[in-house]
Short mmCIF file of C-alpha atoms and ligand atoms in Angstrom, two decimals:
data_model
loop_
_atom_site.label_atom_id
_atom_site.label_comp_id
_atom_site.label_asym_id
_atom_site.label_seq_id
_atom_site.Cartn_x
_atom_site.Cartn_y
_atom_site.Cartn_z
CA MET A 1 -18.93 66.53 28.52
CA PRO A 2 -20.08 63.48 26.51
CA ALA A 3 -17.81 60.43 26.38
CA VAL A 4 -16.68 61.35 22.86
CA ARG A 5 -15.84 64.57 21.02
CA THR A 6 -15.08 63.09 17.58
CA VAL A 7 -16.75 60.05 16.00
CA LEU A 8 -16.26 58.38 12.64
CA ILE A 9 -19.25 56.45 11.29
CA VAL A 10 -18.46 53.87 8.62
CA GLY A 11 -21.57 53.52 6.43
CA GLY A 12 -24.33 56.02 5.70
CA GLY A 13 -27.28 53.60 5.92
CA ALA A 14 -30.08 53.50 8.47
CA ALA A 15 -27.98 52.69 11.54
CA GLY A 16 -25.06 54.96 10.59
CA CYS A 17 -27.19 58.01 9.81
CA ALA A 18 -29.32 57.59 12.94
CA THR A 19 -26.21 57.38 15.15
CA ALA A 20 -24.70 60.38 13.37
CA ILE A 21 -27.81 62.51 13.80
CA LEU A 22 -28.20 61.79 17.52
CA LEU A 23 -24.52 62.46 18.27
CA ALA A 24 -24.13 65.51 16.02
CA GLU A 25 -27.28 67.09 17.44
CA ALA A 26 -25.66 66.88 20.88
CA GLY A 27 -22.55 68.71 19.66
CA VAL A 28 -20.25 65.76 18.86
CA GLN A 29 -18.09 66.21 15.74
CA VAL A 30 -19.28 63.43 13.44
CA GLU A 31 -17.96 62.26 10.09
CA ILE A 32 -19.73 59.65 7.94
CA VAL A 33 -17.82 57.82 5.20
CA GLU A 34 -20.05 56.04 2.70
CA SER A 35 -18.50 53.79 0.05
CA ARG A 36 -21.22 54.47 -2.52
CA PRO A 37 -20.71 57.48 -4.78
CA ASP A 38 -24.15 58.86 -3.84
CA VAL A 39 -27.63 57.81 -2.75
CA PRO A 40 -28.93 55.39 -5.42
CA ALA A 41 -31.47 57.11 -7.69
CA VAL A 42 -33.62 54.01 -8.00
CA GLY A 43 -34.30 51.17 -5.62
CA SER A 44 -37.05 49.19 -4.01
CA GLY A 45 -39.31 50.06 -1.11
CA ILE A 46 -38.99 49.46 2.60
CA THR A 47 -41.60 48.52 5.21
CA LEU A 48 -41.11 50.43 8.47
CA GLN A 49 -42.88 49.28 11.62
CA GLY A 50 -43.98 51.63 14.39
CA ASN A 51 -40.84 51.15 16.49
CA ALA A 52 -38.78 52.35 13.51
CA LEU A 53 -41.13 55.31 13.02
CA ARG A 54 -40.73 56.24 16.70
CA VAL A 55 -36.98 56.58 16.17
CA LEU A 56 -37.44 58.49 12.91
CA ARG A 57 -39.63 60.98 14.80
CA ASP A 58 -36.92 61.33 17.47
CA LEU A 59 -34.41 62.01 14.67
CA GLY A 60 -36.55 64.95 13.53
CA VAL A 61 -37.54 63.47 10.17
CA TRP A 62 -41.13 62.34 10.76
CA GLU A 63 -42.47 65.15 8.56
CA PRO A 64 -40.58 64.23 5.36
CA VAL A 65 -40.96 60.50 6.07
CA SER A 66 -44.74 60.69 6.52
CA ALA A 67 -45.08 63.01 3.53
CA ALA A 68 -43.17 60.62 1.26
CA GLY A 69 -44.54 57.32 2.57
CA TYR A 70 -47.83 55.44 2.80
CA ALA A 71 -49.14 54.62 6.28
CA PHE A 72 -51.54 51.83 7.23
CA ASP A 73 -52.75 49.91 10.29
CA ALA A 74 -53.73 46.43 9.13
CA LEU A 75 -52.29 43.38 7.45
CA GLY A 76 -54.28 41.35 4.93
CA ILE A 77 -53.89 37.64 4.33
CA ARG A 78 -54.93 36.38 0.89
CA ALA A 79 -55.39 32.87 -0.42
CA PRO A 80 -53.21 31.61 -3.28
CA ASP A 81 -56.27 31.28 -5.50
CA PRO A 82 -57.04 32.96 -8.86
CA ALA A 83 -59.12 35.68 -7.14
CA GLY A 84 -56.58 36.36 -4.38
CA THR A 85 -59.42 35.93 -1.88
CA VAL A 86 -58.93 37.86 1.37
CA VAL A 87 -59.06 35.30 4.19
CA ALA A 88 -58.11 37.55 7.12
CA GLU A 89 -57.64 41.21 8.01
CA ILE A 90 -55.46 41.57 11.09
CA PRO A 91 -55.15 44.93 12.87
CA ASP A 92 -51.43 45.76 13.18
CA VAL A 93 -49.99 46.66 16.58
CA ARG A 94 -48.90 50.31 16.81
CA THR A 95 -45.49 49.41 18.20
CA GLY A 96 -44.28 53.03 18.11
CA GLY A 97 -47.17 54.24 20.27
CA PRO A 98 -50.78 55.24 19.59
CA ASP A 99 -49.86 58.50 17.86
CA LEU A 100 -47.88 56.80 15.09
CA PRO A 101 -49.20 54.45 12.41
CA ALA A 102 -48.51 50.74 12.81
CA THR A 103 -46.66 50.56 9.50
CA LEU A 104 -45.41 52.84 6.75
CA GLY A 105 -44.00 51.91 3.36
CA MET A 106 -41.69 54.26 1.50
CA PRO A 107 -39.13 54.26 -1.33
CA ARG A 108 -35.68 53.26 -0.02
CA PRO A 109 -33.79 56.01 -1.89
CA VAL A 110 -36.09 58.66 -0.36
CA LEU A 111 -35.48 57.33 3.17
CA ALA A 112 -31.73 57.32 2.52
CA ARG A 113 -31.80 60.91 1.23
CA VAL A 114 -33.94 62.14 4.15
CA LEU A 115 -31.55 60.62 6.71
CA LEU A 116 -28.37 61.87 5.03
CA ASP A 117 -29.83 65.37 4.61
CA ARG A 118 -30.79 65.45 8.29
CA ALA A 119 -27.31 64.26 9.31
CA ALA A 120 -25.75 67.08 7.27
CA GLU A 121 -28.27 69.58 8.66
CA VAL A 122 -27.28 68.85 12.27
CA GLY A 123 -23.60 69.18 11.43
CA ALA A 124 -22.31 65.73 10.42
CA LYS A 125 -19.76 65.77 7.60
CA VAL A 126 -20.63 63.22 4.91
CA ARG A 127 -18.05 61.92 2.45
CA PHE A 128 -19.30 59.72 -0.40
CA GLY A 129 -17.17 57.26 -2.34
CA VAL A 130 -14.81 56.80 0.62
CA SER A 131 -14.02 53.75 2.81
CA PRO A 132 -11.54 53.18 5.59
CA THR A 133 -8.57 51.04 4.60
CA ALA A 134 -6.90 50.65 8.01
CA LEU A 135 -7.70 51.18 11.70
CA ARG A 136 -5.02 51.51 14.40
CA GLN A 137 -6.10 52.19 17.94
CA ASP A 138 -4.51 53.02 21.27
CA ASP A 139 -6.05 53.81 24.66
CA ALA A 140 -6.97 57.35 23.67
CA GLY A 141 -8.27 57.09 20.10
CA VAL A 142 -8.40 55.44 16.68
CA ASP A 143 -6.22 56.41 13.70
CA VAL A 144 -7.97 55.76 10.40
CA THR A 145 -6.61 55.73 6.86
CA PHE A 146 -9.10 56.23 4.03
CA SER A 147 -9.32 55.03 0.44
CA ASP A 148 -8.91 58.61 -0.86
CA GLY A 149 -5.51 58.89 0.85
CA ALA A 150 -6.75 61.04 3.74
CA ASP A 151 -6.38 60.07 7.39
CA GLY A 152 -7.93 61.12 10.69
CA ARG A 153 -8.02 60.42 14.42
CA TYR A 154 -11.26 59.85 16.33
CA ASP A 155 -12.39 59.13 19.89
CA LEU A 156 -14.66 56.36 18.56
CA VAL A 157 -15.37 54.54 15.29
CA VAL A 158 -18.85 53.09 14.66
CA GLY A 159 -18.93 50.28 12.09
CA ALA A 160 -22.40 50.65 10.56
CA ASP A 161 -21.30 49.21 7.26
CA GLY A 162 -23.99 46.63 6.76
CA ILE A 163 -24.38 42.88 6.71
CA HIS A 164 -21.01 42.15 5.08
CA SER A 165 -19.25 44.68 7.31
CA TRP A 166 -15.58 45.46 6.63
CA THR A 167 -15.28 46.81 10.16
CA ARG A 168 -16.50 43.55 11.71
CA ARG A 169 -13.83 41.59 9.84
CA GLU A 170 -11.16 44.18 10.61
CA LEU A 171 -11.94 43.70 14.33
CA GLY A 172 -11.50 39.95 13.91
CA ILE A 173 -15.10 39.24 14.92
CA ASP A 174 -15.89 35.89 13.43
CA ALA A 175 -19.68 35.97 12.89
CA GLU A 176 -20.56 35.84 9.22
CA PRO A 177 -24.16 35.82 7.92
CA VAL A 178 -25.47 32.47 6.72
CA SER A 179 -28.12 31.78 4.10
CA THR A 180 -31.53 30.88 5.51
CA GLY A 181 -32.43 28.97 2.34
CA MET A 182 -34.73 31.54 0.74
CA GLY A 183 -34.37 34.21 -1.93
CA ILE A 184 -36.61 37.19 -2.67
CA TRP A 185 -37.61 38.95 -5.88
CA ARG A 186 -38.68 42.55 -5.49
CA VAL A 187 -40.18 44.89 -8.11
CA TYR A 188 -41.07 48.55 -7.77
CA VAL A 189 -44.31 49.22 -9.65
CA PRO A 190 -47.32 51.57 -9.87
CA ARG A 191 -49.78 51.16 -6.98
CA PRO A 192 -53.19 49.81 -8.00
CA ALA A 193 -55.99 51.76 -6.25
CA ASP A 194 -57.03 48.73 -4.18
CA VAL A 195 -53.57 48.25 -2.60
CA VAL A 196 -53.90 50.23 0.62
CA ARG A 197 -51.88 48.02 2.99
CA THR A 198 -49.58 45.01 2.94
CA ASP A 199 -51.29 41.78 1.92
CA LEU A 200 -49.42 38.49 2.26
CA THR A 201 -50.15 35.18 0.59
CA TYR A 202 -48.43 32.19 2.14
CA GLY A 203 -48.01 29.28 -0.25
CA GLY A 204 -48.94 28.75 -3.87
CA ARG A 205 -46.07 28.93 -6.34
CA CYS A 206 -43.84 30.79 -3.81
CA TYR A 207 -43.45 30.68 -0.04
CA ILE A 208 -44.64 34.27 0.31
CA ALA A 209 -46.19 36.69 -2.17
CA GLY A 210 -46.60 40.17 -0.75
CA TYR A 211 -46.61 43.87 -1.43
CA CYS A 212 -46.43 47.17 0.39
CA PRO A 213 -47.65 50.59 -0.80
CA THR A 214 -44.84 53.17 -0.72
CA GLY A 215 -46.72 56.31 -1.76
CA GLU A 216 -49.81 57.52 -3.62
CA ASP A 217 -48.50 56.20 -6.93
CA THR A 218 -46.00 53.50 -6.01
CA MET A 219 -45.56 50.19 -4.23
CA TYR A 220 -43.18 47.26 -4.15
CA ALA A 221 -44.16 43.64 -4.60
CA TYR A 222 -42.15 40.60 -3.61
CA LEU A 223 -42.02 36.87 -4.09
CA VAL A 224 -40.03 34.54 -1.85
CA GLU A 225 -38.69 31.27 -3.27
CA ASP A 226 -36.03 28.63 -2.54
CA VAL A 227 -32.69 30.42 -2.81
CA GLN A 228 -30.98 29.85 -6.14
CA ASP A 229 -28.37 31.42 -8.35
CA ARG A 230 -30.27 34.05 -10.33
CA SER A 231 -27.14 36.06 -11.11
CA GLY A 232 -26.91 35.14 -14.79
CA LEU A 233 -30.23 36.74 -15.74
CA ASP A 234 -30.41 40.07 -17.59
CA GLN A 235 -33.12 42.65 -16.81
CA ALA A 236 -35.63 41.27 -19.33
CA GLU A 237 -35.12 37.72 -18.08
CA GLN A 238 -35.55 38.80 -14.46
CA ILE A 239 -38.85 40.51 -15.28
CA ALA A 240 -39.95 37.40 -17.18
CA VAL A 241 -39.20 35.15 -14.17
CA PHE A 242 -41.03 37.52 -11.82
CA ARG A 243 -44.02 37.69 -14.19
CA GLU A 244 -44.14 33.92 -14.42
CA LEU A 245 -43.95 33.34 -10.65
CA ALA A 246 -46.51 36.11 -10.00
CA GLY A 247 -48.90 34.45 -12.46
CA ALA A 248 -49.94 32.10 -9.67
CA TYR A 249 -51.54 34.95 -7.69
CA GLY A 250 -54.74 36.90 -8.33
CA GLY A 251 -56.59 39.98 -7.11
CA PRO A 252 -54.22 43.00 -7.06
CA TRP A 253 -51.49 40.76 -8.48
CA ASP A 254 -53.21 41.03 -11.88
CA ASP A 255 -52.43 44.77 -11.78
CA VAL A 256 -48.90 44.16 -10.49
CA ARG A 257 -48.19 42.02 -13.55
CA ALA A 258 -49.86 44.59 -15.82
CA GLY A 259 -47.61 47.29 -14.31
CA LEU A 260 -44.37 45.47 -15.19
CA THR A 261 -42.34 47.01 -18.03
CA ASP A 262 -38.85 46.44 -19.46
CA ASP A 263 -37.62 49.27 -17.16
CA THR A 264 -39.27 48.14 -13.90
CA PRO A 265 -36.66 48.12 -11.11
CA VAL A 266 -36.22 44.44 -10.22
CA ASN A 267 -33.92 42.91 -7.63
CA TYR A 268 -33.07 39.45 -6.32
CA ALA A 269 -31.54 38.97 -2.86
CA ARG A 270 -30.71 36.05 -0.60
CA PHE A 271 -32.10 35.86 2.93
CA GLU A 272 -29.22 35.77 5.41
CA SER A 273 -28.90 36.11 9.15
CA HIS A 274 -26.38 36.37 11.97
CA VAL A 275 -25.99 37.80 15.45
CA VAL A 276 -22.66 38.78 16.96
CA ASP A 277 -22.73 37.46 20.51
CA GLY A 278 -21.66 40.44 22.59
CA PRO A 279 -19.49 42.36 23.04
CA TRP A 280 -20.02 44.36 19.85
CA HIS A 281 -16.77 46.31 20.20
CA ARG A 282 -13.01 45.94 20.36
CA GLY A 283 -11.39 48.88 22.12
CA ARG A 284 -12.82 52.07 20.61
CA VAL A 285 -14.43 50.51 17.53
CA VAL A 286 -18.04 49.36 17.87
CA LEU A 287 -20.62 47.78 15.56
CA ALA A 288 -24.22 48.87 14.93
CA GLY A 289 -27.09 47.72 12.70
CA ASP A 290 -26.68 44.88 10.21
CA ALA A 291 -22.95 44.76 10.98
CA ALA A 292 -23.92 43.34 14.40
CA HIS A 293 -27.11 41.41 13.54
CA SER A 294 -29.13 40.70 10.43
CA CYS A 295 -32.45 39.03 9.76
CA PRO A 296 -34.52 38.02 6.77
CA PRO A 297 -37.33 40.56 6.21
CA THR A 298 -40.15 38.15 7.17
CA ILE A 299 -41.32 40.58 9.87
CA ALA A 300 -39.68 43.74 8.47
CA GLN A 301 -37.62 44.58 11.56
CA GLY A 302 -34.08 44.90 10.14
CA ALA A 303 -33.91 48.68 9.83
CA ALA A 304 -35.88 49.14 13.05
CA GLN A 305 -33.30 47.12 14.98
CA GLY A 306 -30.48 49.21 13.50
CA PHE A 307 -32.29 52.41 14.52
CA GLU A 308 -32.66 51.06 18.04
CA ASP A 309 -28.91 50.33 18.22
CA ALA A 310 -28.31 53.98 17.36
CA VAL A 311 -30.66 55.20 20.08
CA VAL A 312 -29.05 53.09 22.81
CA LEU A 313 -25.46 53.75 21.72
CA ALA A 314 -26.02 57.52 21.51
CA GLU A 315 -27.83 57.57 24.87
CA LEU A 316 -24.95 55.80 26.60
CA LEU A 317 -22.22 57.88 24.91
CA LEU A 318 -23.95 61.16 25.68
CA GLY A 319 -24.69 60.21 29.27
CA ALA A 320 -21.20 59.08 30.26
CA GLY A 321 -18.00 60.98 30.90
CA ARG A 322 -15.68 58.50 29.17
CA VAL A 323 -15.80 55.70 26.64
CA ASP A 324 -14.50 52.38 27.92
CA ASP A 325 -15.18 48.64 27.83
CA ASP A 326 -17.80 48.95 30.53
CA LEU A 327 -19.86 51.48 28.54
CA LEU A 328 -19.64 49.54 25.29
CA ASP A 329 -20.38 46.25 27.09
CA ARG A 330 -23.53 47.84 28.46
CA TYR A 331 -24.53 48.87 24.92
CA ALA A 332 -24.33 45.29 23.59
CA ALA A 333 -25.92 43.90 26.74
CA ARG A 334 -28.93 46.17 26.25
CA ARG A 335 -29.27 45.39 22.57
CA CYS A 336 -28.14 41.83 21.98
CA ALA A 337 -31.01 39.81 23.53
CA ARG A 338 -33.69 41.92 21.86
CA ALA A 339 -31.98 41.83 18.45
CA ARG A 340 -31.48 38.08 18.80
CA GLU A 341 -35.15 37.50 19.58
CA VAL A 342 -36.15 39.44 16.46
CA VAL A 343 -33.58 37.61 14.31
CA ASP A 344 -34.64 34.19 15.65
CA ALA A 345 -38.33 34.92 15.05
CA SER A 346 -37.62 36.18 11.51
CA VAL A 347 -35.62 33.04 10.71
CA GLN A 348 -38.19 30.75 12.37
CA ILE A 349 -41.02 31.97 10.14
CA GLY A 350 -39.01 31.03 7.04
CA ARG A 351 -37.88 27.75 8.59
CA TRP A 352 -41.52 26.65 9.16
CA MET A 353 -42.23 27.30 5.49
CA LEU A 354 -39.10 25.51 4.26
CA ASP A 355 -39.96 22.52 6.45
CA HIS A 356 -43.64 22.58 5.39
CA THR A 357 -44.60 22.56 9.08
CA PRO A 358 -48.39 22.15 9.42
CA PRO A 359 -50.21 25.43 10.26
CA ALA A 360 -51.36 23.98 13.61
CA GLU A 361 -47.71 23.81 14.72
CA ALA A 362 -46.38 26.88 12.92
CA ASP A 363 -47.89 29.70 14.94
CA VAL A 364 -46.86 32.63 12.73
CA PRO A 365 -49.46 35.08 14.15
CA GLY A 366 -48.42 34.15 17.70
CA LEU A 367 -44.75 34.73 16.95
CA MET A 368 -45.50 38.06 15.26
CA ARG A 369 -47.55 39.14 18.28
CA ARG A 370 -44.66 38.25 20.60
CA VAL A 371 -42.25 40.36 18.57
CA SER A 372 -44.75 43.25 18.43
CA THR A 373 -45.10 43.18 22.21
CA LEU A 374 -41.32 43.11 22.63
CA VAL A 375 -40.59 46.02 20.29
CA THR A 376 -43.40 48.17 21.65
CA GLU A 377 -41.21 48.62 24.73
CA ARG A 378 -38.53 51.26 24.22
CA PRO A 379 -35.11 49.59 23.72
C1 LIG B 1 -34.38 41.79 0.54
C2 LIG B 1 -34.42 42.58 1.81
C3 LIG B 1 -35.56 43.28 2.17
C4 LIG B 1 -35.59 43.98 3.37
N1 LIG B 1 -36.73 44.65 3.72
C5 LIG B 1 -36.79 45.30 4.89
C6 LIG B 1 -37.94 45.98 5.28
O1 LIG B 1 -38.95 46.01 4.55
N2 LIG B 1 -37.95 46.62 6.48
C7 LIG B 1 -36.86 46.62 7.30
O2 LIG B 1 -36.91 47.23 8.39
N3 LIG B 1 -35.73 46.00 6.95
C8 LIG B 1 -35.66 45.36 5.77
N4 LIG B 1 -34.52 44.73 5.42
C9 LIG B 1 -33.35 44.85 6.28
C10 LIG B 1 -32.75 46.25 6.17
O3 LIG B 1 -32.52 46.58 4.81
C11 LIG B 1 -31.46 46.32 6.95
O4 LIG B 1 -31.63 45.73 8.22
C12 LIG B 1 -31.01 47.76 7.13
O5 LIG B 1 -30.83 48.37 5.89
C13 LIG B 1 -29.72 47.78 7.92
O6 LIG B 1 -29.24 49.08 8.03
P1 LIG B 1 -27.69 49.34 8.24
O7 LIG B 1 -27.52 50.81 8.28
O8 LIG B 1 -27.18 48.51 9.34
O9 LIG B 1 -27.02 48.73 6.93
P2 LIG B 1 -27.17 49.20 5.43
O10 LIG B 1 -28.50 49.78 5.19
O11 LIG B 1 -26.72 48.05 4.59
O12 LIG B 1 -26.13 50.40 5.30
C14 LIG B 1 -24.75 50.16 5.31
C15 LIG B 1 -24.08 51.26 4.50
O13 LIG B 1 -22.69 51.11 4.62
C16 LIG B 1 -22.09 51.30 3.36
N5 LIG B 1 -20.81 50.58 3.39
C17 LIG B 1 -20.62 49.24 3.31
N6 LIG B 1 -19.31 48.96 3.43
C18 LIG B 1 -18.66 50.15 3.60
C19 LIG B 1 -17.30 50.52 3.80
N7 LIG B 1 -16.34 49.59 3.83
N8 LIG B 1 -17.01 51.84 3.90
C20 LIG B 1 -17.99 52.79 3.87
N9 LIG B 1 -19.29 52.49 3.69
C21 LIG B 1 -19.64 51.19 3.57
C22 LIG B 1 -23.10 50.75 2.38
O14 LIG B 1 -22.93 51.28 1.08
C23 LIG B 1 -24.41 51.16 3.02
O15 LIG B 1 -24.84 52.41 2.57
C24 LIG B 1 -34.47 44.01 4.22
C25 LIG B 1 -33.31 43.32 3.87
C26 LIG B 1 -33.28 42.59 2.67
C27 LIG B 1 -32.04 41.84 2.30
#
């Protein structure tokens, strides 16, 4: 008998779906409530490193993920000059093992749909447009009231409701994300034929200019700047700002600019980060993914870390006879140091740029190598 028979997952994102799939596959009755009305039809792309791909394979979705995405094994570094000169080509570490690519880019809405479909396929019940409004727990379970008026009782509640988690606040855990000082523009555009991997340019008009192919015909491109209030801009103004900032970069960036239209999906987000110092639970309610830790995407490990939470939490729940403080303490103990190292490294890379630390002191490749070595180990 696993430690739980019934589990409520709050949030149908990467961490929530992965937890749901692993538990439901093992026969646990799982419900996901997702506040959005459905998977968004449009969105940006996501860069998934090998350790994320390893989990996706374990979830049984490697086939649709690899079919939809674009895999590659190297990172390019380009100069901020008019030609976008390639100054380095660095082989990426295959952190998920030699039989998986180092990196894969894919459209976010496709990843979300693949994960939710798999959760439903293995028996999880998914309710869209629903949030919990109250949690009351005793020694034996958690009573939950929902925004649609329904209620239910569960052996465990997993708060996988993202960086601004309602569950975290409801538990009284006082660890809110803070701005790291940077903001990122992202556009989703046609892939020029010569974009076959991520290339990054450090410096120039922005701190980072980069892109990632997400399929045969698509990619996303991003520009990182000092964080500012961009909320007043309409779609046309946002595209105009992106076009202007991107004008400083050459090579494939000429095609990125040419691919921009009035309808190009464009998005501005602030970089934020936090780590909840363990424990990650109160009683029978436990956090996973961005609810517990968040990082700026400077090394593209956010989703991977959420997937790893799911793997460890499910392993412990399925291997124990009862759920108690000891089990959930062990979950946070196994995850917290690793997540913190990834968060700290992700923040440090941005900090060096904000402080204009000389390249001799800002060892970005060394830090990236350290994180790659860490996440190559199974969590
Ligand atoms: C600009 C940017 C770019 C990024 N790029 C990358 C990248 O390339 N690679 C990478 O690995 N990571 C990236 N990340 C990080 C990554 O997006 C997150 O780490 C990852 O999505 C976290 O997954 P999650 O399931 O914990 O949270 P989320 O993906 O945020 O999912 C949480 C879900 O919970 C739902 N929800 C929220 N509140 C409630 C509620 N009260 N009730 C019910 N449902 C609720 C939300 O609608 C959402 O669907 C990026 C982050 C940012 C900000």
